[in-house]
XYZ file of C-alpha atoms in Angstrom:
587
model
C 159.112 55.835 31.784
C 157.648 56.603 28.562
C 154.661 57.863 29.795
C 156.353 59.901 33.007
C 158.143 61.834 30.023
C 155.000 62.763 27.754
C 153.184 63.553 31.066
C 155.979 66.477 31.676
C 155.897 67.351 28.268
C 151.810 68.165 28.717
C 152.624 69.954 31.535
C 155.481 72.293 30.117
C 152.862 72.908 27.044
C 150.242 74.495 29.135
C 150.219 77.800 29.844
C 150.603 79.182 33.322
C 148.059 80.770 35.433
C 147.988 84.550 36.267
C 149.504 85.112 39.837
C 150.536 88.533 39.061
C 147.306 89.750 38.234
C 145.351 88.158 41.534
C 147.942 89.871 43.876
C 147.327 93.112 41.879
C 143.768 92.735 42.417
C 143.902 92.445 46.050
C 146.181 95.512 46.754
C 144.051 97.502 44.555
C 140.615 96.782 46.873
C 142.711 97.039 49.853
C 143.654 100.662 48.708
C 140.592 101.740 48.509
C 138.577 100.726 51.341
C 142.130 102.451 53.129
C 141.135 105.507 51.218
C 137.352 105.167 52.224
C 138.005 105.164 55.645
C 140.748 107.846 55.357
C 138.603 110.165 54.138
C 135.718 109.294 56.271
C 138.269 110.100 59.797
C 139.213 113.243 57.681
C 135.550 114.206 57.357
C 134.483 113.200 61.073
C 137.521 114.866 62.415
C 136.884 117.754 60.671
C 132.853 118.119 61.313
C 133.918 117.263 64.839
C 136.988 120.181 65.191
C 134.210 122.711 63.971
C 131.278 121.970 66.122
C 132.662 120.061 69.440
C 131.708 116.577 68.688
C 128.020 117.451 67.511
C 127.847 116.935 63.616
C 125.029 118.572 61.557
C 124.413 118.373 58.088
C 123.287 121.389 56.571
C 119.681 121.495 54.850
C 120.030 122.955 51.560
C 116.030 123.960 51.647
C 115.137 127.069 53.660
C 111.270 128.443 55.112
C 110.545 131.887 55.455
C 108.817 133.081 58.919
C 107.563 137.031 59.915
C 108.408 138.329 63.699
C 105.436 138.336 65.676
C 104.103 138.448 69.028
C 102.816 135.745 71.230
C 102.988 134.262 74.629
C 105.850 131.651 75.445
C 106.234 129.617 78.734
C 108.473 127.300 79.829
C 107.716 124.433 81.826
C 108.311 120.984 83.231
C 105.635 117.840 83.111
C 105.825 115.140 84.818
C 103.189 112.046 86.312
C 102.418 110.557 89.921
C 100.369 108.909 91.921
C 97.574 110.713 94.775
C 98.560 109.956 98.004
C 96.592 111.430 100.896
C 97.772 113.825 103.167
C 98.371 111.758 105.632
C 97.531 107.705 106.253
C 97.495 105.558 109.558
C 96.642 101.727 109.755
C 95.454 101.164 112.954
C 97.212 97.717 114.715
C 97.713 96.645 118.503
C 99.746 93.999 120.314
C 96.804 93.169 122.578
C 94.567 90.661 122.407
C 90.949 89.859 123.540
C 87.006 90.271 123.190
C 86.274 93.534 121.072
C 83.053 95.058 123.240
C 82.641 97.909 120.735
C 83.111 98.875 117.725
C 80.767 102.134 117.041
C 82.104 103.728 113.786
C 81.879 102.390 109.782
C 83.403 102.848 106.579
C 83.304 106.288 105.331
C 83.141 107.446 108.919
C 84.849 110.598 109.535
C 86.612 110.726 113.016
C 88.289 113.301 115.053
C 91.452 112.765 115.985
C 91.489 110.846 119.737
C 87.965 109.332 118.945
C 87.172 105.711 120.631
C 87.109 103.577 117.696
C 87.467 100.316 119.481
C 86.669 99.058 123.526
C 88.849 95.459 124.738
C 87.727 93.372 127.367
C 89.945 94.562 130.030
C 88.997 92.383 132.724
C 91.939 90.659 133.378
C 94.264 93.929 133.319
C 92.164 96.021 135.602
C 92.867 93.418 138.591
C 96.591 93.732 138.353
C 96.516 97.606 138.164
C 94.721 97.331 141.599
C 97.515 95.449 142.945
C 100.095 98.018 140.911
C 98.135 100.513 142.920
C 98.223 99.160 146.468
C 102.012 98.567 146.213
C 102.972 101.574 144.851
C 100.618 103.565 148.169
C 102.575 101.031 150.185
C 105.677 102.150 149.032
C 105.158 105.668 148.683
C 104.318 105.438 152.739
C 107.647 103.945 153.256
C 109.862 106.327 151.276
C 107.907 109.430 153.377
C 108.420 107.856 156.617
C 112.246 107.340 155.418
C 112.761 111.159 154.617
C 110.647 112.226 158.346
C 113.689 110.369 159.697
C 116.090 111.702 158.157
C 114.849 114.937 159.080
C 114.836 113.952 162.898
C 118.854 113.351 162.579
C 118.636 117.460 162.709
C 118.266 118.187 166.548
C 116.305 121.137 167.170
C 115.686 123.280 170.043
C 112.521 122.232 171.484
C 111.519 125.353 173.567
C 113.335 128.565 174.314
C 115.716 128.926 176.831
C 119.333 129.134 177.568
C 121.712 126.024 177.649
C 122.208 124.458 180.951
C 124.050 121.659 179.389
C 125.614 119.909 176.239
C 126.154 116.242 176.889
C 128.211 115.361 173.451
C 130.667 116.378 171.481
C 131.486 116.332 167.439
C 132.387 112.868 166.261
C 130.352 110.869 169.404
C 127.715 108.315 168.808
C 124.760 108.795 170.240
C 121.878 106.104 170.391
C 117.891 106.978 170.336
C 116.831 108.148 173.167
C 120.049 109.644 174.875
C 119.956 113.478 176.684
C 122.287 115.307 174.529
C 121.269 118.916 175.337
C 119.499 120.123 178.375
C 117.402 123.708 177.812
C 116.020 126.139 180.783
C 114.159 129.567 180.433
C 114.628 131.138 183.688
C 112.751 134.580 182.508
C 109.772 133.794 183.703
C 109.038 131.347 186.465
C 105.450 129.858 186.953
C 103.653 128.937 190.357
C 100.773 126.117 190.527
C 98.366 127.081 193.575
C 94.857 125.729 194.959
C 92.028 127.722 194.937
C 88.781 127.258 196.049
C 86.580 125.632 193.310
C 84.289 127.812 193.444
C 86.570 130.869 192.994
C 88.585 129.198 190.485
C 85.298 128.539 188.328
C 85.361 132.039 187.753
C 88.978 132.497 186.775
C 90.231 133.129 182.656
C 93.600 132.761 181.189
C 95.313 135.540 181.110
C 93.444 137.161 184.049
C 95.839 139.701 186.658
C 97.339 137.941 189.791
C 99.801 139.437 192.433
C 102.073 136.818 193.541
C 103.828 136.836 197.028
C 107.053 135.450 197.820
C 107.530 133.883 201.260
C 109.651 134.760 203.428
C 110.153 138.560 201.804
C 106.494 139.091 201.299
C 107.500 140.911 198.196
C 104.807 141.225 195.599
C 105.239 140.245 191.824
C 103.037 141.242 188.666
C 101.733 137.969 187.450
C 98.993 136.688 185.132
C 96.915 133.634 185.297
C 98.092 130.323 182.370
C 96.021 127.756 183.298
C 93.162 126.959 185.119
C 92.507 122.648 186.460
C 89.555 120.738 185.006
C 89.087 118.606 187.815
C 88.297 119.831 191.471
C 90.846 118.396 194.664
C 89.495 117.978 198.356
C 92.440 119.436 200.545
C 93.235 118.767 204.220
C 90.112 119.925 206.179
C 87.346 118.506 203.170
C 88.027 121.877 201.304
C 87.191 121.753 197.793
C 89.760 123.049 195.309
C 91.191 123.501 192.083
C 94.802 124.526 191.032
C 95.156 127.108 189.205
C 98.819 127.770 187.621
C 100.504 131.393 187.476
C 102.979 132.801 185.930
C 105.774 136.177 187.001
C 109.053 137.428 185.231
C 111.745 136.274 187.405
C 113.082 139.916 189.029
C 116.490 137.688 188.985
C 116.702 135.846 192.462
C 113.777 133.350 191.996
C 114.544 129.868 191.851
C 112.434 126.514 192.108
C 113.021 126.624 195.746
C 110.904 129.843 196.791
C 107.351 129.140 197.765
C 104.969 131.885 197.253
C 101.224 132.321 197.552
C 98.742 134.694 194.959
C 95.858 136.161 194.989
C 93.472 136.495 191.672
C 90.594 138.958 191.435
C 90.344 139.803 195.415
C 90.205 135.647 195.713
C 93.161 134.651 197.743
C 94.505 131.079 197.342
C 94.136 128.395 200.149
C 97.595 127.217 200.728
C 101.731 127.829 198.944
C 103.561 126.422 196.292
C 107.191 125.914 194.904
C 108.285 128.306 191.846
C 109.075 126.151 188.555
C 111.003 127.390 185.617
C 108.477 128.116 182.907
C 110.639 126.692 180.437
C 112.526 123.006 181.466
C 113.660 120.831 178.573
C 115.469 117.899 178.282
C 116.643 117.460 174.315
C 117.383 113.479 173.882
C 117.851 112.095 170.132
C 115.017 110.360 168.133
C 117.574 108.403 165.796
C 120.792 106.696 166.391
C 123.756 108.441 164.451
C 126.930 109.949 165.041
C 127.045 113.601 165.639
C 128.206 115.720 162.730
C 128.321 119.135 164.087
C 127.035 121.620 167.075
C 125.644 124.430 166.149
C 125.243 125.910 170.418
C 127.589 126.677 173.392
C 126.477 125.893 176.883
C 124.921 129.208 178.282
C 123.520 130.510 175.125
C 120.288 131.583 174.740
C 118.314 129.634 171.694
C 114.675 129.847 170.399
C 112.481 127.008 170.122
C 113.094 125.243 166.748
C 116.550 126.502 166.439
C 118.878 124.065 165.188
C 121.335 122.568 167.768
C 122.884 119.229 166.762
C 123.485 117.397 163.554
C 123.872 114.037 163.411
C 124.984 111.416 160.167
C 123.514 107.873 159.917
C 124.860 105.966 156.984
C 121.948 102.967 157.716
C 119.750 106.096 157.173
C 120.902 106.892 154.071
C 121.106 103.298 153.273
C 117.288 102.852 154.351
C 116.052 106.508 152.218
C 118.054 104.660 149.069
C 116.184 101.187 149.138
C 113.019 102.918 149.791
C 113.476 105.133 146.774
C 114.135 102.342 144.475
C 111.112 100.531 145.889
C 108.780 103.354 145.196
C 110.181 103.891 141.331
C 109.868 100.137 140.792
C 105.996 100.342 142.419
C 105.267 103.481 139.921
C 106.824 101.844 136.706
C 104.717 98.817 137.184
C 101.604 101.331 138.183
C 102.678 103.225 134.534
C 103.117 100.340 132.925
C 99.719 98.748 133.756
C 98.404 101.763 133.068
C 99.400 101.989 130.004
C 98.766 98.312 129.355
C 94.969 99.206 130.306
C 94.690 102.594 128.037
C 95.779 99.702 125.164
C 92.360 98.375 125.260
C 90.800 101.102 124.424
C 92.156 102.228 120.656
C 91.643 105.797 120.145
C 92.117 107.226 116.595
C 95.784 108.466 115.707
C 94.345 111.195 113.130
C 91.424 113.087 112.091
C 90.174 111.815 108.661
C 88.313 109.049 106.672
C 87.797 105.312 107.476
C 89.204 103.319 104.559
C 88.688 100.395 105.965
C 87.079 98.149 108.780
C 88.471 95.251 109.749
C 87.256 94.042 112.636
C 83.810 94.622 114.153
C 82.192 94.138 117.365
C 81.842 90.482 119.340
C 85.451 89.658 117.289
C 88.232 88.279 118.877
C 91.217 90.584 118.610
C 94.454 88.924 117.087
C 98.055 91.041 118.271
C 99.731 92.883 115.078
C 96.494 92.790 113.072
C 95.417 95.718 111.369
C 91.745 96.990 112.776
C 91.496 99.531 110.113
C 92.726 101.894 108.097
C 91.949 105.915 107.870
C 92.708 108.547 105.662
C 93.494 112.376 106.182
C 91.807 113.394 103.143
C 91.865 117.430 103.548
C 94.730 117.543 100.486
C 96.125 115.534 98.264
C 99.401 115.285 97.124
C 101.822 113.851 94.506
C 105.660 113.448 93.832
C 107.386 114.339 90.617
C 111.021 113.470 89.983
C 112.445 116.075 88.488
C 116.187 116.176 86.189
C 118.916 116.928 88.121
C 119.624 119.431 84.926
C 116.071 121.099 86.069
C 115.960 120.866 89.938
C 117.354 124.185 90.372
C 114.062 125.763 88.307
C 111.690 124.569 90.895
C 111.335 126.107 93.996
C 108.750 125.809 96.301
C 105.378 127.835 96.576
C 105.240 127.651 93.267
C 101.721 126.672 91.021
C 101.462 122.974 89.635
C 98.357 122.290 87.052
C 97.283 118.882 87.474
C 95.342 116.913 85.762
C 93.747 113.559 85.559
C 92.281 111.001 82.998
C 89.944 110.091 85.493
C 88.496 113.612 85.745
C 87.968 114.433 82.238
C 87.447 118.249 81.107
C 89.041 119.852 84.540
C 92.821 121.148 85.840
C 93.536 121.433 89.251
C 96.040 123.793 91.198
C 98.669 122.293 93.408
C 101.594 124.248 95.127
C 105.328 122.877 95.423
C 105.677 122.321 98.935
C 108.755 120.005 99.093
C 111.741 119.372 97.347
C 113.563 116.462 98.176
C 117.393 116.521 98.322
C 117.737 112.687 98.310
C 117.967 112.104 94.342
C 118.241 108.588 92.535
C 120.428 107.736 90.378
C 119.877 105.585 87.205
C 121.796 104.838 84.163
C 123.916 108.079 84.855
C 121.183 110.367 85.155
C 119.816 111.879 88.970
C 116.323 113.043 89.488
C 114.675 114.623 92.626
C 111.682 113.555 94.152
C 109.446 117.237 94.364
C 105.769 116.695 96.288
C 103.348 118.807 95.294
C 99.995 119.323 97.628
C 96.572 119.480 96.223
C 93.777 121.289 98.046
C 90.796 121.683 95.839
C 90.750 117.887 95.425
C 87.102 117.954 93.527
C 86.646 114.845 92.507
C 89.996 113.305 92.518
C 90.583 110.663 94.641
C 93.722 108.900 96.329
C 95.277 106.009 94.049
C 94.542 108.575 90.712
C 97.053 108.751 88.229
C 97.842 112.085 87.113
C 99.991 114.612 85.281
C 101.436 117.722 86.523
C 102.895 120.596 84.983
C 105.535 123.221 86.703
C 105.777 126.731 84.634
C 108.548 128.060 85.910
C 108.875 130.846 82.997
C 106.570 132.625 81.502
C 106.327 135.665 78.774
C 102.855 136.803 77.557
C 102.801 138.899 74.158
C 106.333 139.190 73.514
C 108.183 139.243 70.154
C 109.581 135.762 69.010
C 110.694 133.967 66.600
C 110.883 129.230 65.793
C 113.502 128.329 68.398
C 115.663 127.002 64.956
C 115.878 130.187 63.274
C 118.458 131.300 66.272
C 121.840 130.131 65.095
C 125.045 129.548 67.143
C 125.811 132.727 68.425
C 122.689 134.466 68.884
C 122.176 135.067 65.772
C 118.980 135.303 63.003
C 118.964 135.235 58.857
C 116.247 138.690 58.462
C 115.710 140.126 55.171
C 117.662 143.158 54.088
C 116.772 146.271 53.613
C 116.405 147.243 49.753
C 118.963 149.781 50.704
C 121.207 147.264 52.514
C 125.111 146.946 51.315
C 126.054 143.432 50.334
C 127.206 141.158 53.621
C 130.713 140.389 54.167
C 131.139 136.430 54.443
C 131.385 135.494 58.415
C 134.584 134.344 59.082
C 133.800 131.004 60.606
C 131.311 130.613 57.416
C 127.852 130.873 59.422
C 128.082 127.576 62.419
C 124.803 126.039 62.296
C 121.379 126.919 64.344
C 119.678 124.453 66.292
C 121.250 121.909 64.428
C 120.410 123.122 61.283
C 123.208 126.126 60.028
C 123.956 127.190 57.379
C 127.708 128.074 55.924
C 128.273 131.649 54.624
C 127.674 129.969 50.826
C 124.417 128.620 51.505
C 123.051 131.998 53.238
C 120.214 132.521 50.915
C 120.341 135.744 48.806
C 118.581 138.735 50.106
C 119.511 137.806 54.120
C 121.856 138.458 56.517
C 122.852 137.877 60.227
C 121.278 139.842 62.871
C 122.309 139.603 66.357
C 120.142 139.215 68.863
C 119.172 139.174 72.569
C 116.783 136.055 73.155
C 114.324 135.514 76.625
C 112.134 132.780 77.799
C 111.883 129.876 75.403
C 109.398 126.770 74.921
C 109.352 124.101 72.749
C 108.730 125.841 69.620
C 109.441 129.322 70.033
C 111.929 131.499 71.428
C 111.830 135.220 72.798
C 113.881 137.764 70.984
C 114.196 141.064 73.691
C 116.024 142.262 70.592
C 117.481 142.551 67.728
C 114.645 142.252 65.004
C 111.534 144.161 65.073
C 107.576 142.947 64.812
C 106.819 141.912 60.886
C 110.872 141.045 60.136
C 110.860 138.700 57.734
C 113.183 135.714 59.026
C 114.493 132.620 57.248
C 116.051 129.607 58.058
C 117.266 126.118 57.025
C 114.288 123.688 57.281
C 116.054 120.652 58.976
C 113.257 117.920 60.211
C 113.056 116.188 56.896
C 116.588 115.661 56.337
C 117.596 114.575 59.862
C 120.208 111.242 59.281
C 122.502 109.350 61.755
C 125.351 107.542 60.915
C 127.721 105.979 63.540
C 131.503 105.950 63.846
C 133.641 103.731 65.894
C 136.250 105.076 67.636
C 139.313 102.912 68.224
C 139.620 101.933 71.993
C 136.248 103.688 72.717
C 137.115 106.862 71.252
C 135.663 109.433 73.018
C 135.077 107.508 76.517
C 132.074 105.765 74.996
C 128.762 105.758 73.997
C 127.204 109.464 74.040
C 123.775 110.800 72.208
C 124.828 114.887 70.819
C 122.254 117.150 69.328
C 122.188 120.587 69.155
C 120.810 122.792 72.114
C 117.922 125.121 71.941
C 118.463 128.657 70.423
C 121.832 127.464 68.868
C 123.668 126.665 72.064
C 126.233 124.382 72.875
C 124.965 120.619 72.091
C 123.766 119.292 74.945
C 125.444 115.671 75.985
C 124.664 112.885 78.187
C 127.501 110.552 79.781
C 127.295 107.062 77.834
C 127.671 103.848 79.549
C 131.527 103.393 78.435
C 131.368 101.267 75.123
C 132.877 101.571 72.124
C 130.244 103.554 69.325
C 130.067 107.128 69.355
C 126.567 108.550 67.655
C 126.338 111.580 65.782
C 122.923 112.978 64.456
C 123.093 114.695 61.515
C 120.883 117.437 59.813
C-alpha cells in the first residue's frame, strides 16, 4: 500500500505533456496547404477565364526582328509504301501436265499473252460429246417449231372454196380433208400428139382448142409437154402434150375438146380438168382455233385458212427447249473448262515471279506467277481529318526516297479516300498519290511525300510568334509617335508567348494586321507593317514549363493537351481519353 501511494505521488510530481501545443501545430499546417491550394484554383481559374483553358506564362525577355520579304509555303508530309499500278497473281483450279511454259522473269507480256499450255487431253473428248448432243438437240427443237408452224393451215393453191369440212372448236386428226380448193378460171386439156410433132413443141407455145360438140374455138397456150412417147390404138406413136384456156364460163371437166399446135393437129380428144384442184387435209392433230375463209371465197395460194391449237405441241416445243439450253450449258461449260488450260495473262506488265515451269505438274489454287503493271507507281498517305479538306486531287506531290539519294520525284493526287480510320480519337484519310517518272524507284520503296497546298513567293512576313491574339504585331514607333494607351484586356498573349500591356517593351506598340499563307516559321502579313519595320516580341522557347492540375471528378471531361495556335489563334485542342489530369503548357 505503501508503495501504491509514493507511486501516485511520482506521478502527480511530474509535469504534464503539451497537448495544446501538438493540436495547434496540426491546424496550423493544415491551414496552409488549404491556402496553397486556394490560391493555386484562384490562379488556374483565373489564367483559365482569360485565355479559354490554354495557360501561358509570359517571357519577360523579348528579340527584335526587321519585316522582310521571302517565300512561305504551306504543306503537308507524310510516308508510304510503292505499290505498283496494278498487281495480278496468276492461280487456276485445274490440274495437269504443264506442256509450255515460254516466258521468264523480267518478261514483259501483253495483256492476253499465253503464258502457260495444260494437257487437255482428257477435256477435249467430253467437249466432243458436249458437241454432238447439243447438234442433236438443236435438230429436235427446229423440227419442234416446223410443227408448230404446220398447226397454221394455209391455202395451198389459188382458187375459190368448194368446201369447209370443220368448224371452230372441232378436233381434227393428221391427215383429215378440212378444206377443199378449185380454180375454175382456167381449165387445162391433156391431148396426144404425134411424137414426132410434139418433139418440136415449147411451153408456152399458141394452141387453138376446140370444144366438141359446139366446135367453138378457144385461145390456149401449151404447159407441158410428156417425156416419154405412148403407142395408141393403130401402133401410132405419141406423146401428150397438156394445154391450157380461160374458162369463157360454161366449161366443166365433162367437155371433151381437141387442139391443134403450130398447124400440128392432135390425134384423138380429151376431158377438160380444172387447172387448179386441191384438197387441204391437216399435217398435225389439234383442235381448230379459228377460220379465217367462207365457202365460195376466192383465196391465194399461201393464204392463211385454218388455225389449229395443240397443247402436246406446246408441251413437245417446251421439253425440246429445255433440252437444247441444257446441251449448250454443258457445250459452254466444257468450253470454258478447255480455255482453262490454256492461262492467258490478266494484264500487261512485268513478271515478278515464276513459279512453275514447263514438264511440272500443275497443283489447283497454286499460284503460277506473279506480274506487275509497272507503268506508275503509287503511294497512300493518311492525311488529318483537320487537313483532308486542303487536299484535293490533281494536285503536285514531291516524293522522295532514301533509296534514291540526291533526286525528288513528282506525283499527282489522284484519289482521296472517304473511308477514314479512326484511332485514339483522331480520323485520318487514306489519299493515293500516282507516280509516273518512276526513275529508279522501285515497288516495296519506302518514301516520303510532301503536299503544298499553299504557297506565297516574295511576300512580306514576319516569325509566326510575333502575331499576337488578335492579329496583332509589337513594331517600333515612330520618333514622332504619341505615347500608347494601355489595351484594355492588357495585351492576350501571341503564339503562346504575350505579353500584358506592362510588359510591352518601351518604344513599341500594337499594329494590326492582315496575315496570308503561313509555314512553320513564318507568317505572311498582306498588311499592316511595311518592308524594314522593326518588330519585337517575347522570346518564349527557353522558358516553356508544364505543370498539371487535377480537376475534381475529371474536371474538364478529361485528359486534353492545349497550346496556342499559329499566328495567335485560338489554342488548338485534342479530345483526351476521359481521365482525370488536365495539362496546361506554360510559356
Amino acid at each position: 500500500m505503501e508503495q501504491e501511494t509514493a507511486a501516485a505521488e511520482v506521478r502527480r510530481a511530474a509535469p504534464e505533456k503539451p497537448k495544446r501545443r501538438r493540436g495547434i501545430k496540426k491546424w496550423i499546417v493544415l491551414a496552409v496547404v488549404a491556402a496553397v491550394l486556394a490560391a493555386a484554383v484562384i490562379a488556374a481559374g483565373q489564367l483559365l477565364r482569360r485565355f479559354g483553358g490554354a495557360v501561358q506564362a509570359y517571357a519577360s525577355e523579348y528579340v527584335t526582328d526587321t519585316v522582310g520579304r521571302r517565300d512561305i509555303s504551306s504543306s503537308l508530309s507524310g510516308s508510304g509504301t510503292l505499290q505498283p499500278a496494278d498487281s495480278y497473281s496468276v492461280t487456276t483450279l485445274i490440274e495437269g501436265e504443264i506442256l509450255t511454259a515460254d516466258f521468264e522473269e523480267g518478261s514483259t507480256v501483253e495483256k492476253d499473252t499465253v503464258l502457260y499450255e495444260i494437257d487437255s487431253s482428257n477435256t477435249s473428248s467430253g467437249l466432243e460429246r458436249a458437241e454432238l448432243t447439243l447438234a442433236s438437240a438443236r435438230n429436235s427443237y427446229e423440227r419442234q417449231l416446223e410443227n408448230r408452224e404446220k398447226l397454221e393451215i394455209k391455202a395451198p393453191v389459188s382458187g375459190y372454196i368448194t368446201s369447209l369440212d370443220v368448224e371452230t372448236g372441232d378436233s381434227v386428226t393428221a391427215g383429215q380433208t378440212v378444206i377443199s380448193i378449185v380454180d375454175s378460171r382456167f381449165m387445162t386439156v391433156e391431148l396426144p400428139f404425134l411424137a414426132d410433132d410434139a418433139a418440136g413443141f415449147r411451153a408456152g407455145q399458141e394452141a387453138v382448142v376446140t370444144l366438141d360438140g359446139s366446135f367453138e374455138e378457144l385461145a390456149g397456150r401449151v404447159t407441158k409437154i410428156g417425156a416419154s412417147d405412148v403407142v395408141l390404138t393403130g401402133n401410132v406413136v405419141a406423146r401428150y402434150v397438156t394445154v391450157e384456156a380461160e374458162n369463157p364460163g360454161a366449161l366443166s371437166p365433162s367437155q371433151t375438146a381437141t387442139a391443134s399446135v403450130g398447124g400440128a393437129q392432135c390425134s384423138g380428144p380429151g376431158a377438160f380438168k380444172y387447172k387448179n384442184e386441191k384438197t387441204v387435209t391437216a399435217e398435225l392433230s389439234g383442235d381448230v382455233a379459228a377460220i379465217a375463209v367462207r365457202e365460195g371465197e376466192y383465196v391465194e395460194k399461201d393464204r392463211p385458212l385454218i388455225t389449229l391449237t395443240s397443247s402436246s405441241l406446246n408441251d413437245s416445243i417446251d421439253n425440246a427447249y429445255r433440252q437444247l439450253r441444257d446441251a449448250e450449258i454443258a457445250m459452254e461449260n466444257q468450253t470454258d473448262q478447255l480455255d482453262n488450260y490454256t492461262i492467258k495473262s490478266p494484264i500487261k506488265g512485268t513478271v515478278i515471279s515464276k513459279d512453275y515451269k514447263q514438264g511440272d505438274t500443275l497443283s489447283a489454287g497454286k499460284v503460277l506467277c506473279t506480274i506487275y503493271d509497272l507503268s506508275y507507281l503509287q503511294m497512300t498517305m493518311n492525311i488529318d481529318e483537320l487537313d483532308i479538306k486542303k487536299i484535293e486531287v490533281g494536285q503536285d506531290v514531291a516524293i522522295t526516297a532514301d533509296a534514291v539519294e540526291g533526286r525528288a520525284f513528282s506525283g499527282v493526287v489522284t484519289k482521296i479516300s472517304i473511308q477514314g480510320t479512326t484511332s485514339n480519337g483522331v480520323t485520318s484519310y487514306p489519299v493515293t498519290v500516282r507516280v509516273d517518272d518512276t526513275g529508279e524507284l522501285l515497288p516495296g520503296m519506302n518514301v516520303d511525300a510532301e503536299i503544298v497546298f499553299q504557297s506565297a513567293e516574295n511576300v512580306l512576313s514576319v516569325p509566326i510568334g510575333a502575331v499576337v491574339r488578335g492579329d496583332r504585331v509589337l513594331v517600333k514607333k515612330s520618333a514622332d509617335a504619341p505615347p500608347s494607351e494601355t489595351p484594355a484586356d492588357g495585351g492576350n498573349g501571341a503564339a503562346g508567348s504575350g505579353a500584358g500591356a506592362q510588359n510591352i517593351p518601351e518604344g513599341y506598340e500594337y499594329a494590326d494586321v492582315e496575315t496570308g499563307v503561313s509555314d512553320d516559321s513564318y507568317i505572311e502579313i498582306k498588311s499592316g507593317l511595311e518592308e524594314g519595320d522593326e518588330i519585337t516580341y517575347a522570346k518564349q522557347a527557353e522558358s516553356q514549363n508544364t505543370f498539371m492540375m487535377t480537376m475534381p471528378g475529371g474536371g474538364m471531361g478529361g485528359a486534353g493537351s492545349f497550346g496556342a495556335a499559329p499566328g495567335g489563334g485560338a489554342p488548338a485542342q485534342r479530345p483526351g481519353g476521359g481521365g482525370a489530369a488536365t495539362t496546361f503548357r506554360v510559356g
